[in-house]
Coordinates of C-alpha atoms in Angstrom, one line a residue:
Chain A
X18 CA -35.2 20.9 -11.8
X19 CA -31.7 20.0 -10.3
X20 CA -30.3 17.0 -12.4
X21 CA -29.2 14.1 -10.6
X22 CA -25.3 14.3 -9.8
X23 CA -23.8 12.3 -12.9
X24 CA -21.6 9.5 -12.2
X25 CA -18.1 9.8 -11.3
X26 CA -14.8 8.2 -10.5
X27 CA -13.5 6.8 -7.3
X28 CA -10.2 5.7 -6.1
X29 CA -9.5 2.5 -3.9
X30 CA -8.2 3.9 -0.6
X31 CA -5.2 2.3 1.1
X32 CA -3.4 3.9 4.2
X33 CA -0.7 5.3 2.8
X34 CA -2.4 7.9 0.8
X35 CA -4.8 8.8 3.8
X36 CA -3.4 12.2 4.1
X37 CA -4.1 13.1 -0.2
X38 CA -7.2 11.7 -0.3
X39 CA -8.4 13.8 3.0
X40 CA -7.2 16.9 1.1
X41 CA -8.1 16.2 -2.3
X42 CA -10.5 18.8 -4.2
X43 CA -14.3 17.0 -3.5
X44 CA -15.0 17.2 -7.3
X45 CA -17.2 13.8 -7.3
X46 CA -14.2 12.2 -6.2
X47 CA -15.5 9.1 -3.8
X48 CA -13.1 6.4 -2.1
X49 CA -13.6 2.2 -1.9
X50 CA -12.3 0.8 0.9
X51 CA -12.7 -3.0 1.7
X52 CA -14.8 -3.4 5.2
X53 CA -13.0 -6.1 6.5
X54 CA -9.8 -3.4 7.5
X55 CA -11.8 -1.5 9.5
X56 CA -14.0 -4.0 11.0
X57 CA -11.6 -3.1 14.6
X58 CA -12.8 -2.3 17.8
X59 CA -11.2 1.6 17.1
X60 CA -8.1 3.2 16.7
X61 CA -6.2 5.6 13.9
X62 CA -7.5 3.8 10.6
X63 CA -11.1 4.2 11.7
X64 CA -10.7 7.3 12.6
X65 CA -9.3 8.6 9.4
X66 CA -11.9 6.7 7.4
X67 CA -14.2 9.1 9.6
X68 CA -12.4 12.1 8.6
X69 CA -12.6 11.1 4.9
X70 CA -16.2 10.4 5.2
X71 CA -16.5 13.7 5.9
X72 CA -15.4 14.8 3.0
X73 CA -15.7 12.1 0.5
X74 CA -18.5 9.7 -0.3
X75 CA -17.3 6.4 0.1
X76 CA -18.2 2.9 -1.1
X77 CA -17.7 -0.5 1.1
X78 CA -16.6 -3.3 -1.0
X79 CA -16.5 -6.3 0.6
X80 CA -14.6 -9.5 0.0
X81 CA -15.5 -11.5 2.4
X82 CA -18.9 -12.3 2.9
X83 CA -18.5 -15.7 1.2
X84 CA -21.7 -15.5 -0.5
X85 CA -21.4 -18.1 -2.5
X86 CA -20.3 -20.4 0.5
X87 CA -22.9 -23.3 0.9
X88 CA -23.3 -21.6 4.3
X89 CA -25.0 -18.5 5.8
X90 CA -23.1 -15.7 5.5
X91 CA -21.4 -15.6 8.9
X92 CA -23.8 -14.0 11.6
X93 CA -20.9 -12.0 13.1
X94 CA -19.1 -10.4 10.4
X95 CA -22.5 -9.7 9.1
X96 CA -23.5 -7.8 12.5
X97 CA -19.7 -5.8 11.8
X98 CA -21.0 -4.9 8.3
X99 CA -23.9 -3.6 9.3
X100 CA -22.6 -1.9 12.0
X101 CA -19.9 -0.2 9.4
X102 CA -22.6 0.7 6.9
X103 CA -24.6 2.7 9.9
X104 CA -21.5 4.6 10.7
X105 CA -20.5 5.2 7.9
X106 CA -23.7 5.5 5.3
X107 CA -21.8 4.6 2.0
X108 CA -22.7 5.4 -1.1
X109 CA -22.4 1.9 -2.4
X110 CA -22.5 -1.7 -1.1
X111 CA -20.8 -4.9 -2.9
X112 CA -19.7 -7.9 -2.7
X113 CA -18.7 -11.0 -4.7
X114 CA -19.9 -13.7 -6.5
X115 CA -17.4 -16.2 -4.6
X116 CA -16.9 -17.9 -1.5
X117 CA -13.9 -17.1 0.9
X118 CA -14.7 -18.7 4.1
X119 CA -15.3 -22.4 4.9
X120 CA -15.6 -24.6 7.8
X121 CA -14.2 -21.8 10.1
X122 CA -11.0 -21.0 7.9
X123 CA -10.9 -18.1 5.7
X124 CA -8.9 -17.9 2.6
X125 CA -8.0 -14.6 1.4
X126 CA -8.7 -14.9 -2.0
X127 CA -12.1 -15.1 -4.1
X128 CA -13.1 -18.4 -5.1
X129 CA -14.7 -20.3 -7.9
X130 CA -18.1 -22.7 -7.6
X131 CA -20.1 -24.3 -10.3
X132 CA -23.0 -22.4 -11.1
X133 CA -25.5 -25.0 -10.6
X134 CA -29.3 -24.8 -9.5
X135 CA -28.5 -25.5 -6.3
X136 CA -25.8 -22.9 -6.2
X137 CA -28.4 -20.5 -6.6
X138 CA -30.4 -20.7 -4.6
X139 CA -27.7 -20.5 -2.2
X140 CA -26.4 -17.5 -3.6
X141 CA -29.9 -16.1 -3.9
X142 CA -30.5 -16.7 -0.4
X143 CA -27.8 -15.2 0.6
X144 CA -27.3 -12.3 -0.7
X145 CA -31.4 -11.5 0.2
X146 CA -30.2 -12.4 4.0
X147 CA -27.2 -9.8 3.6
X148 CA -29.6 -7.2 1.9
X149 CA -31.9 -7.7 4.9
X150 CA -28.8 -7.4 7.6
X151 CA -28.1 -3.6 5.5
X152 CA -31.1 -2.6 5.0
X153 CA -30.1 -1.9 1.5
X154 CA -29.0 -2.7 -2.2
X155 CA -25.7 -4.5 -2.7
X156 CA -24.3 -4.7 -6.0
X157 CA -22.3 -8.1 -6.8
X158 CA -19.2 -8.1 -8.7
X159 CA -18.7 -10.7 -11.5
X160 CA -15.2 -12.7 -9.9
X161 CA -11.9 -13.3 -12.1
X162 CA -11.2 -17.2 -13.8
X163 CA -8.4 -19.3 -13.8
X164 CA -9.4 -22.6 -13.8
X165 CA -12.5 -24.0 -16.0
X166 CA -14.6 -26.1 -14.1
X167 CA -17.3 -28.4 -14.6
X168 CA -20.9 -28.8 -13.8
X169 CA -21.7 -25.4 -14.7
X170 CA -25.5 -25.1 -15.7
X171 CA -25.7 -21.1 -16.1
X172 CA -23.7 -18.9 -17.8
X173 CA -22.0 -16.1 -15.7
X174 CA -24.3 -13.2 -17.1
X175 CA -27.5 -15.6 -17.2
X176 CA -26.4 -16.4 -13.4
X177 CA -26.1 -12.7 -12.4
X178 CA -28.9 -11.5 -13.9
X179 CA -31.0 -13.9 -12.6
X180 CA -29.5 -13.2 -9.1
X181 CA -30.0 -9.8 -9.6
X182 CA -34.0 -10.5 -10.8
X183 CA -34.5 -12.8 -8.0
X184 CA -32.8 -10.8 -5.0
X185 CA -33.4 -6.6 -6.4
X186 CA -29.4 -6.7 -6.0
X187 CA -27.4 -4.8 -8.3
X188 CA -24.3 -6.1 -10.3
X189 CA -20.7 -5.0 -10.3
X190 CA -19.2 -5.1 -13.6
X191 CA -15.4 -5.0 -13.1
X192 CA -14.2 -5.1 -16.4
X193 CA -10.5 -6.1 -15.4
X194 CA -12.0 -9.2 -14.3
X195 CA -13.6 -10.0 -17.3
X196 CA -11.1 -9.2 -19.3
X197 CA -8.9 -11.8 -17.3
X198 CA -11.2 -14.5 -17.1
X199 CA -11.6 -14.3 -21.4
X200 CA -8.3 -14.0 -22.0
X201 CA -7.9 -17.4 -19.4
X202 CA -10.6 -19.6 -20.4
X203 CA -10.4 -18.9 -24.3
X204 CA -13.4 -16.6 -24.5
X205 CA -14.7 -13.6 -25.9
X206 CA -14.5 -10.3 -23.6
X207 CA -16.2 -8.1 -26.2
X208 CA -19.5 -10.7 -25.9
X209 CA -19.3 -10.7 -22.0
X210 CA -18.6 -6.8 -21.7
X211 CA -21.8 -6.3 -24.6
X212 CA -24.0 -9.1 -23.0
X213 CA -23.7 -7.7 -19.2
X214 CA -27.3 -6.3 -18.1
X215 CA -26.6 -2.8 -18.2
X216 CA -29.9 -2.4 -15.8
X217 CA -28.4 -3.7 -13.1
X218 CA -25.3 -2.2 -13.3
X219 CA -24.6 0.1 -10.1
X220 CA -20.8 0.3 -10.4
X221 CA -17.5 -0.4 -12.5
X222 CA -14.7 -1.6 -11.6
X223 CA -11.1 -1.0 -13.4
X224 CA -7.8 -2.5 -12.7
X225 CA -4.6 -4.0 -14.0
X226 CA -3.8 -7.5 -14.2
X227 CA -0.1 -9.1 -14.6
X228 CA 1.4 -12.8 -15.9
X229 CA 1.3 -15.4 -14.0
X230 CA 4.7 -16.3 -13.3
X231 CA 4.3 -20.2 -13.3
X232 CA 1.7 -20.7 -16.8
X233 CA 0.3 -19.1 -19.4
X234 CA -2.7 -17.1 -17.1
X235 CA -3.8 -13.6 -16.3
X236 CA -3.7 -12.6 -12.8
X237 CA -6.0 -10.2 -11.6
X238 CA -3.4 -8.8 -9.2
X239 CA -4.7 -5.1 -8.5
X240 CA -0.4 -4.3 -8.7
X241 CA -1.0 -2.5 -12.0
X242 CA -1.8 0.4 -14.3
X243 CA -5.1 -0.5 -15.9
X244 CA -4.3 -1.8 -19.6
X245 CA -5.3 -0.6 -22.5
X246 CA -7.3 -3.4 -23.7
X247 CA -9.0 -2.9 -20.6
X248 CA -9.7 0.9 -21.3
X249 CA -11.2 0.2 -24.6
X250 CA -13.7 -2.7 -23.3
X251 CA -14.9 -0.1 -20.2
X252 CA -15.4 2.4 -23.5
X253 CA -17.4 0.1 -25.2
X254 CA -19.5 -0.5 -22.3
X255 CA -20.5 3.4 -21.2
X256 CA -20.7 3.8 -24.7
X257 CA -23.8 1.3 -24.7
X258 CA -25.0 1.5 -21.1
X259 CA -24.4 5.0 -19.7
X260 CA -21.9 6.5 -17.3
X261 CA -22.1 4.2 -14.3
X262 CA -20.1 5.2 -10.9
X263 CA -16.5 3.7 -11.6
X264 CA -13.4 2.5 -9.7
X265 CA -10.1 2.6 -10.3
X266 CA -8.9 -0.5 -7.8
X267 CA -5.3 -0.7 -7.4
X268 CA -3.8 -2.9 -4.2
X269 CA -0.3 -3.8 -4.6
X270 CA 2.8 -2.1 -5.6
X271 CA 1.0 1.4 -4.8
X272 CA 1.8 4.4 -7.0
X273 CA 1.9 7.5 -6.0
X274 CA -1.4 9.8 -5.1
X275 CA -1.2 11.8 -8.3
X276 CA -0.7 8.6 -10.7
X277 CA -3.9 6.9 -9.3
X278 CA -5.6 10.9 -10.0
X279 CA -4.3 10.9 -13.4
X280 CA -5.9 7.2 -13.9
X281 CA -9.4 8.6 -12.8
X282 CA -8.9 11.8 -14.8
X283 CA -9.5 9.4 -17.9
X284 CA -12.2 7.5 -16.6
X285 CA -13.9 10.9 -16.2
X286 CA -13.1 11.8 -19.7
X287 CA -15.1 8.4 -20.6
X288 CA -17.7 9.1 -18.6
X289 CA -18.3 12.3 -19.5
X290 CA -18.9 11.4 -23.5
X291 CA -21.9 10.1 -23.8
X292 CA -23.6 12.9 -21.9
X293 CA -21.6 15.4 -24.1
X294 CA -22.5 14.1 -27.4
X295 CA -26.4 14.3 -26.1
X296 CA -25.7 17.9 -25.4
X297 CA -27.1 20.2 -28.1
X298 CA -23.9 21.9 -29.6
X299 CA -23.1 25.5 -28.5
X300 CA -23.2 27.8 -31.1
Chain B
X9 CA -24.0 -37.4 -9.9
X10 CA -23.6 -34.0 -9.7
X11 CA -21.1 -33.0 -6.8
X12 CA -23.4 -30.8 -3.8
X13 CA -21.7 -27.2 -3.5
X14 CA -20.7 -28.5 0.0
X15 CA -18.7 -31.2 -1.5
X16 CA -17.2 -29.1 -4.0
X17 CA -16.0 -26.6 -1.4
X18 CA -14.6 -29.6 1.0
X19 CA -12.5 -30.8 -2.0
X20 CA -11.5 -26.9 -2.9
X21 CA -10.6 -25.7 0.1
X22 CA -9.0 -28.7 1.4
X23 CA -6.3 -28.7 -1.4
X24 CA -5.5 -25.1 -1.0
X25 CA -3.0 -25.3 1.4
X26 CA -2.0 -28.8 1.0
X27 CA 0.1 -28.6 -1.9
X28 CA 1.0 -32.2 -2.1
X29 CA -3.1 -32.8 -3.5
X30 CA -3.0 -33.1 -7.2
X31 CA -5.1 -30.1 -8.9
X32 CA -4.9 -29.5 -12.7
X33 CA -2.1 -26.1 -13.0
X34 CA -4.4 -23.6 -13.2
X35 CA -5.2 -24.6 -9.5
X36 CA -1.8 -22.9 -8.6
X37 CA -3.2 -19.6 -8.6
X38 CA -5.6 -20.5 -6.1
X39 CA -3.1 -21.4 -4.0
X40 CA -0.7 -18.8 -4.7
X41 CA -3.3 -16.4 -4.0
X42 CA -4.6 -17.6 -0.7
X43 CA -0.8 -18.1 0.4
X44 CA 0.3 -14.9 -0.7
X45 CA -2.9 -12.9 1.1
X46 CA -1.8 -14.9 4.1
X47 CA 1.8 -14.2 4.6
X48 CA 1.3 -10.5 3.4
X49 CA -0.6 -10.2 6.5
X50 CA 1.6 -12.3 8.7
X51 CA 4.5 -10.4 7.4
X52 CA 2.7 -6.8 7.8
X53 CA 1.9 -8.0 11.3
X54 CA 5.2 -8.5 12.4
X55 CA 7.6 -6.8 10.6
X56 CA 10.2 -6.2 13.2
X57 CA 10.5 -10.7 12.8
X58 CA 10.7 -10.4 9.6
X59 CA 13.5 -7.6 9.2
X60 CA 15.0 -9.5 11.9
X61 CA 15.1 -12.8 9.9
X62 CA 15.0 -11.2 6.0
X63 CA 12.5 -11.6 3.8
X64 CA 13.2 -15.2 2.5
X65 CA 13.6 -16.8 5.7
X66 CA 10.1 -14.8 7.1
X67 CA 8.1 -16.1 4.0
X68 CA 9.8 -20.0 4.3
X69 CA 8.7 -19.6 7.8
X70 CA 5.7 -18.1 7.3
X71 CA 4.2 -20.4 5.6
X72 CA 4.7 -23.5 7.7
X73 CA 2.9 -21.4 10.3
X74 CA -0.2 -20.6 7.4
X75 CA -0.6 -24.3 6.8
X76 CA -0.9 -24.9 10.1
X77 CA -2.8 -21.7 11.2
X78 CA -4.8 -20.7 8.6
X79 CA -6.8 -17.3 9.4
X80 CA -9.7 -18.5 11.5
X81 CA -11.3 -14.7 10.5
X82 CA -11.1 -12.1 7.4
X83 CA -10.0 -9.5 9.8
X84 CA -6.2 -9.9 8.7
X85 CA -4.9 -6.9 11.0
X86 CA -4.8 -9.2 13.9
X87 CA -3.8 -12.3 11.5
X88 CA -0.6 -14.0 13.3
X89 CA -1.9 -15.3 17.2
X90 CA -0.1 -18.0 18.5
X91 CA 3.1 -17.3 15.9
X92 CA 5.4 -16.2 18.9
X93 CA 4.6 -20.0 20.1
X94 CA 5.2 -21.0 16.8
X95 CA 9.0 -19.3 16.7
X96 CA 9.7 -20.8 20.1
X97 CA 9.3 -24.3 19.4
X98 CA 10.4 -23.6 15.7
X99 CA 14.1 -25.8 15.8
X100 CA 15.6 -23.4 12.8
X101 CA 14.9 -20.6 14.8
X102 CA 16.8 -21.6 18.2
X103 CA 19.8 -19.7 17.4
X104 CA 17.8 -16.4 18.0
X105 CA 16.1 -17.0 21.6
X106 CA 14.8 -13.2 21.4
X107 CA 13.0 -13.9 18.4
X108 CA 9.6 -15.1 20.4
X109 CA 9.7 -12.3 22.4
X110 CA 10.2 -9.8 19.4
X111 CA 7.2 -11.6 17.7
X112 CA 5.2 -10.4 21.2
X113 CA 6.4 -7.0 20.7
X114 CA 5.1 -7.0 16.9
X115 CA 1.7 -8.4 18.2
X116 CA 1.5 -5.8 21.3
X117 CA 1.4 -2.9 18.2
X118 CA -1.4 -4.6 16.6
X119 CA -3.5 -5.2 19.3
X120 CA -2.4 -1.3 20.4
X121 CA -3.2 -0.5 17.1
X122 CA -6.9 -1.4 16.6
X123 CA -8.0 -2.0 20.7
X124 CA -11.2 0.6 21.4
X125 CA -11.2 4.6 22.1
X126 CA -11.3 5.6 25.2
X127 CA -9.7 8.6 26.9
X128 CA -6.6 8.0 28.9
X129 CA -6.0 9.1 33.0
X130 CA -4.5 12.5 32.5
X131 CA -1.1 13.1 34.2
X132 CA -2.9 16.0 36.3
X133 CA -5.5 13.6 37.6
X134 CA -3.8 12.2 40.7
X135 CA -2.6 14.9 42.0
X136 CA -3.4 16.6 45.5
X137 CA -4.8 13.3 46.2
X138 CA -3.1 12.4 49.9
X139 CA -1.9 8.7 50.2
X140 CA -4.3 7.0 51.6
X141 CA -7.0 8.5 48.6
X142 CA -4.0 7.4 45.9
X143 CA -3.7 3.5 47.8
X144 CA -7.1 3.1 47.7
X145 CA -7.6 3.5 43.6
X146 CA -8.3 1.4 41.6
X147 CA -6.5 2.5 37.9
X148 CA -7.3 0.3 35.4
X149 CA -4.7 0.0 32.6
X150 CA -6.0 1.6 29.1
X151 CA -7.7 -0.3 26.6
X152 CA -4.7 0.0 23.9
X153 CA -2.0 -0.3 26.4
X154 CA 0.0 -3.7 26.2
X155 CA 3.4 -4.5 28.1
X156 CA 5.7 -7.4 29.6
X157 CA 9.0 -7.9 31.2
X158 CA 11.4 -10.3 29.5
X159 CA 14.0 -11.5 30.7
X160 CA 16.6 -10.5 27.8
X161 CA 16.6 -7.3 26.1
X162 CA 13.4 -7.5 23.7
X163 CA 12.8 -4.2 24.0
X164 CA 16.2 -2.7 22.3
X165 CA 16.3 -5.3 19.5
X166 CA 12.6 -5.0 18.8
X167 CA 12.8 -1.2 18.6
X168 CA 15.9 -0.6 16.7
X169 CA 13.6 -2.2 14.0
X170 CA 10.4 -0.4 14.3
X171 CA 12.9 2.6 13.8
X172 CA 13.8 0.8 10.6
X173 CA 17.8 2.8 11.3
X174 CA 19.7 0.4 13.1
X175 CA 21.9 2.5 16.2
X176 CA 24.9 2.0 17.0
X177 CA 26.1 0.6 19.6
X178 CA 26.2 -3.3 21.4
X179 CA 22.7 -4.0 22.9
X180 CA 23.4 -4.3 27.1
X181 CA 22.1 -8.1 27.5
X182 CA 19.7 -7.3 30.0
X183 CA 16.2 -8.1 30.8
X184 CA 14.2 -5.4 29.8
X185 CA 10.1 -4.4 29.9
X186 CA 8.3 -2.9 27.6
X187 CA 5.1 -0.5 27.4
X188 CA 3.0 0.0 24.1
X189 CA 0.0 2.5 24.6
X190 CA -2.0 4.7 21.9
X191 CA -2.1 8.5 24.1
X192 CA -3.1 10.3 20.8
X193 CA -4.1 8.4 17.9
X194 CA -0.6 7.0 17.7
X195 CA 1.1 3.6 18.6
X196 CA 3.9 4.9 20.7
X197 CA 6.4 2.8 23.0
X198 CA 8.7 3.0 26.2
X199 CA 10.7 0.7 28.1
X200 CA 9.8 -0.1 31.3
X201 CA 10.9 -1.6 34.5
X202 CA 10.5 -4.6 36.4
X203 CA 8.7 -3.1 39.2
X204 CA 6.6 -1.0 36.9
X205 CA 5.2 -4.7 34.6
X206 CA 4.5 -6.0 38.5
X207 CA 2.5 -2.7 39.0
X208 CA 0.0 -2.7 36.0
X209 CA -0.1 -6.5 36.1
X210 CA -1.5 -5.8 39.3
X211 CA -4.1 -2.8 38.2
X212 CA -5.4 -5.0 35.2
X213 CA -6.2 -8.0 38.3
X214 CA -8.0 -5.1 39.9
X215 CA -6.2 -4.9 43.0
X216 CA -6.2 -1.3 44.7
X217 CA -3.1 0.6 43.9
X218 CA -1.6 0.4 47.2
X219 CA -1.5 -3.3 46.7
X220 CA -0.1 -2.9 43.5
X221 CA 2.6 -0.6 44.3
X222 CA 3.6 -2.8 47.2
X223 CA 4.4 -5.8 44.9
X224 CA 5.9 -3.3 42.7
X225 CA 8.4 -2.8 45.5
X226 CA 9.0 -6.2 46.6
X227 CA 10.4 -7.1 43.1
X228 CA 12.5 -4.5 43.3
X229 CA 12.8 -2.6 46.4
X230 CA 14.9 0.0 44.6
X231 CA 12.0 1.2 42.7
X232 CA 10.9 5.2 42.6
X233 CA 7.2 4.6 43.0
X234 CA 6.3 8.7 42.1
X235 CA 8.8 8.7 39.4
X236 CA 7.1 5.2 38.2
X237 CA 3.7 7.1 38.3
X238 CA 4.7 9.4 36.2
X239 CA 6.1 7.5 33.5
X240 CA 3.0 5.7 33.5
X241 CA 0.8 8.4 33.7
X242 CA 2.8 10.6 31.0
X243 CA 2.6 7.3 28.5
X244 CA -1.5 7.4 28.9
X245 CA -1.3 3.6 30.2
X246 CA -4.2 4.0 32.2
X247 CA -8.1 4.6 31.3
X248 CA -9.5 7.9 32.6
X249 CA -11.9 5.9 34.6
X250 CA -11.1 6.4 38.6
X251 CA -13.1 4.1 40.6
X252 CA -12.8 5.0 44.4
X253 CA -14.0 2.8 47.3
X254 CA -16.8 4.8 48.5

């Protein structure tokens, strides 16, 4: 029986290190790149993400789908998707739970919404509509806080899991993000990282965060190693759920090719564990 | 009541770029955020501008222009249409009349950048053809080729910073024209002349070659139509479709 290829770790892909990752050893590595730079009529990036393709799996994380917009996902952008994830068959699909777009202006960031009952069912039908437009799974990544809100009727996890029963999407647990919202709104990351349904769990994200430079906060600012703190909350969790297919999502103030291996060398030490210690011993 | 997600998101998004809306602090990071995302792009975009100006001055700039032109789309690589209008009626910005044009320049690699594949007209293609075949063409200009005459020099001060090493030298204060095309996978760019912008603003109306050549000549009757050919041809500014009058 050939066992099903065990997770691995990816890198987030920017173009500056299109040349390394095009020649990097094909040792499970696979590449995230966010959809919305190479929704363009054609040109070089495209045609290096084809060459990588070729190579690499790669995984389309979107960030702009506004799915938690009180508005359909956006008919055209949706069409571009789609038309991405035919050319380029990705291992993975996500998105976010937060909106982006509204009333025809887009704001490049990933917003917060109270999680009402009427907030899911926009969500809910969303995310089926954007399922439908792939003609696949997406996973949905839980977003970073800064700001508590009211109104909230659900719980994150509750919220996400419930999503995920109602729609058959997955869930992205990036574990940066949770880290950052704990540490912001004066709760426990520990309890979010253990509570998280592991079922629906299709991928992991892990980043680095920075101070805000005007409060108190945690930004979730991608412009950083991934901290330790951070490291031993993603160990906790394949500890309890099992290796999951995992990201190392860096953005700003890029490091150099080998620093962002080196950062996925450990995730693959953390992944590999829990398979090891089921191994029988070798005598 | 409870406030409808609609209303939420009118009152959210509303207040993001209007800093002068009271939010509790935490709010900042929204805003910071969505204003950083935006001029990151509008800086990436044109980054000839911005060396041109330095950093501070891009960003102060910059976002006056985000507040009033947020993105309309999430496809940030052409983030930034309608800034050259926005430097030419921009009153700190009168002391450098070449900096619309520059901004044009910056927006004529984008569009080069990302515009669709398609195989250029191959140098080889015209010839043998006698002149009354060549007149009758019609050469449409390639889908990533972009250019302009401008009536100061543009081209020199805009390309000394896409080389990021300033030359030496005093720039001629000329008007100058400028060709951006994509032969091989590449942004690449040439200067070009007055008679040569008449002739591909000509082929992109649709007008035969001949026609287009002739205007070519009549603003500037000094101009080397074979040797303009070439340079055209050589840059890859035309699509490889011919279409011939049958």
């Amino acid at each position: 029986m050939i066992p099903r290829a065990a997770p691995s770790a990816g890198l987030g892909l920017k173009p500056e290190h299109y040349a390394e990752a095009l020649a990097a050893p094909a040792d499970g590595l696979w590449l995230e790149v966010h959809p919305e730079n190479y929704m363009v009529p054609g040109g070089p990036r495209l045609a290096w993400l084809e060459a990588i393709r070729a190579r690499h799996p790669l995984s389309l994380h979107g960030v702009a789908l506004s799915l938690a917009a009180d508005a359909e996902p956006d008919a055209a952008h949706l069409a571009q998707l789609a038309a991405l994830v035919r050319r380029f068959e990705p291992a993975l699909v996500s998105e976010h739970l937060a909106w982006s777009s509204w009333r025809g202006a887009y704001f490049p960031d990933l917003l917060p919404f109270p999680r009402t009952a009427e907030a899911l069912w926009r969500v809910e039908a969303n995310v089926s509509r954007a399922q439908e437009a792939l003609g696949r799974r997406i996973a949905i990544e839980n977003p970073s806080h800064y700001l508590p809100l009211e109104g909230h009727a659900w719980e994150e996890i509750d919220f996400l899991a419930e999503l995920a029963r109602r729609t058959g999407c997955g869930l992205l647990l990036d574990v940066n993000n949770a880290f950052v919202s704990a540490r912001n709104l004066g709760a426990s990351a520990d309890a979010y990282v253990d509570a998280f349904p592991g079922e629906f769990v299709m991928e992991v994200h892990l980043a680095g965060h920075a101070p805000d430079a005007g409060s108190t906060l945690l930004v979730d600012s991608h412009d950083a190693p991934v901290a330790p703190e951070v490291w031993a909350l993603y160990e906790r969790l394949v500890a309890r759920i099992g290796p999951r297919p995992t990201l190392i999502e860096r953005d700003g103030n890029l490091p150099p090719w080998p620093e962002l291996l080196a950062e996925r060398v450990r995730a693959q030490a953390v992944l590999r564990a829990p398979l090891q210690s089921s191994l029988p011993r070798a005598a | 009541m409870r406030q409808s997600l609609a209303a939420f998101q009118d009152g959210f998004a509303q207040a993001l770029l209007a800093p002068q809306v009271e939010m509790p602090a935490a709010f900042a990071v929204y805003r910071n955020t969505v204003m950083k995302g935006c001029s990151d792009a509008l800086q990436a975009n044109y980054p000839a501008v911005a060396r041109l100006v330095g950093a501070e001055w891009f960003r102060a700039a910059g976002a006056l222009f985000v507040r009033a032109h947020p993105p309309g789309a999430p496809m940030l690589a052409l983030y930034g249409e309608g800034f050259e209008d926005f430097l030419a009626a921009f009153a700190p910005a009168a002391e450098l009349p070449y900096l619309p044009a520059v901004a044009r320049l910056d927006r004529f690699w984008s569009e080069a950048h990302v515009a669709r594949d398609e195989a250029a007209l191959e140098p080889a293609a015209l010839a043998g053809m006698d002149f009354a075949r060549l007149a009758a063409l019609r050469l449409r200009p390639h889908a990533a080729a972009r250019w302009a005459w401008f009536e100061l020099p543009a081209y020199s001060i805009w390309s000394r910073q896409r080389a990021e090493e300033s030359e030496p030298g005093e720039i001629d204060w000329r008007g100058e024209g400028a060709l951006l095309t994509r032969p091989d996978g590449a942004v690449r760019w040439t200067p070009l002349s007055r008679g040569a912008c008449i002739l591909l603003d000509a082929c992109a109306r649709g007008e035969p070659l001949g026609a287009a050549a002739e205007a070519a000549l009549r603003a500037d009757s000094a101009t080397d139509l074979a040797q303009l050919m070439k340079h055209l041809l050589i840059a890859g500014a035309f699509a490889h479709s011919l279409e011939e009058p049958q």
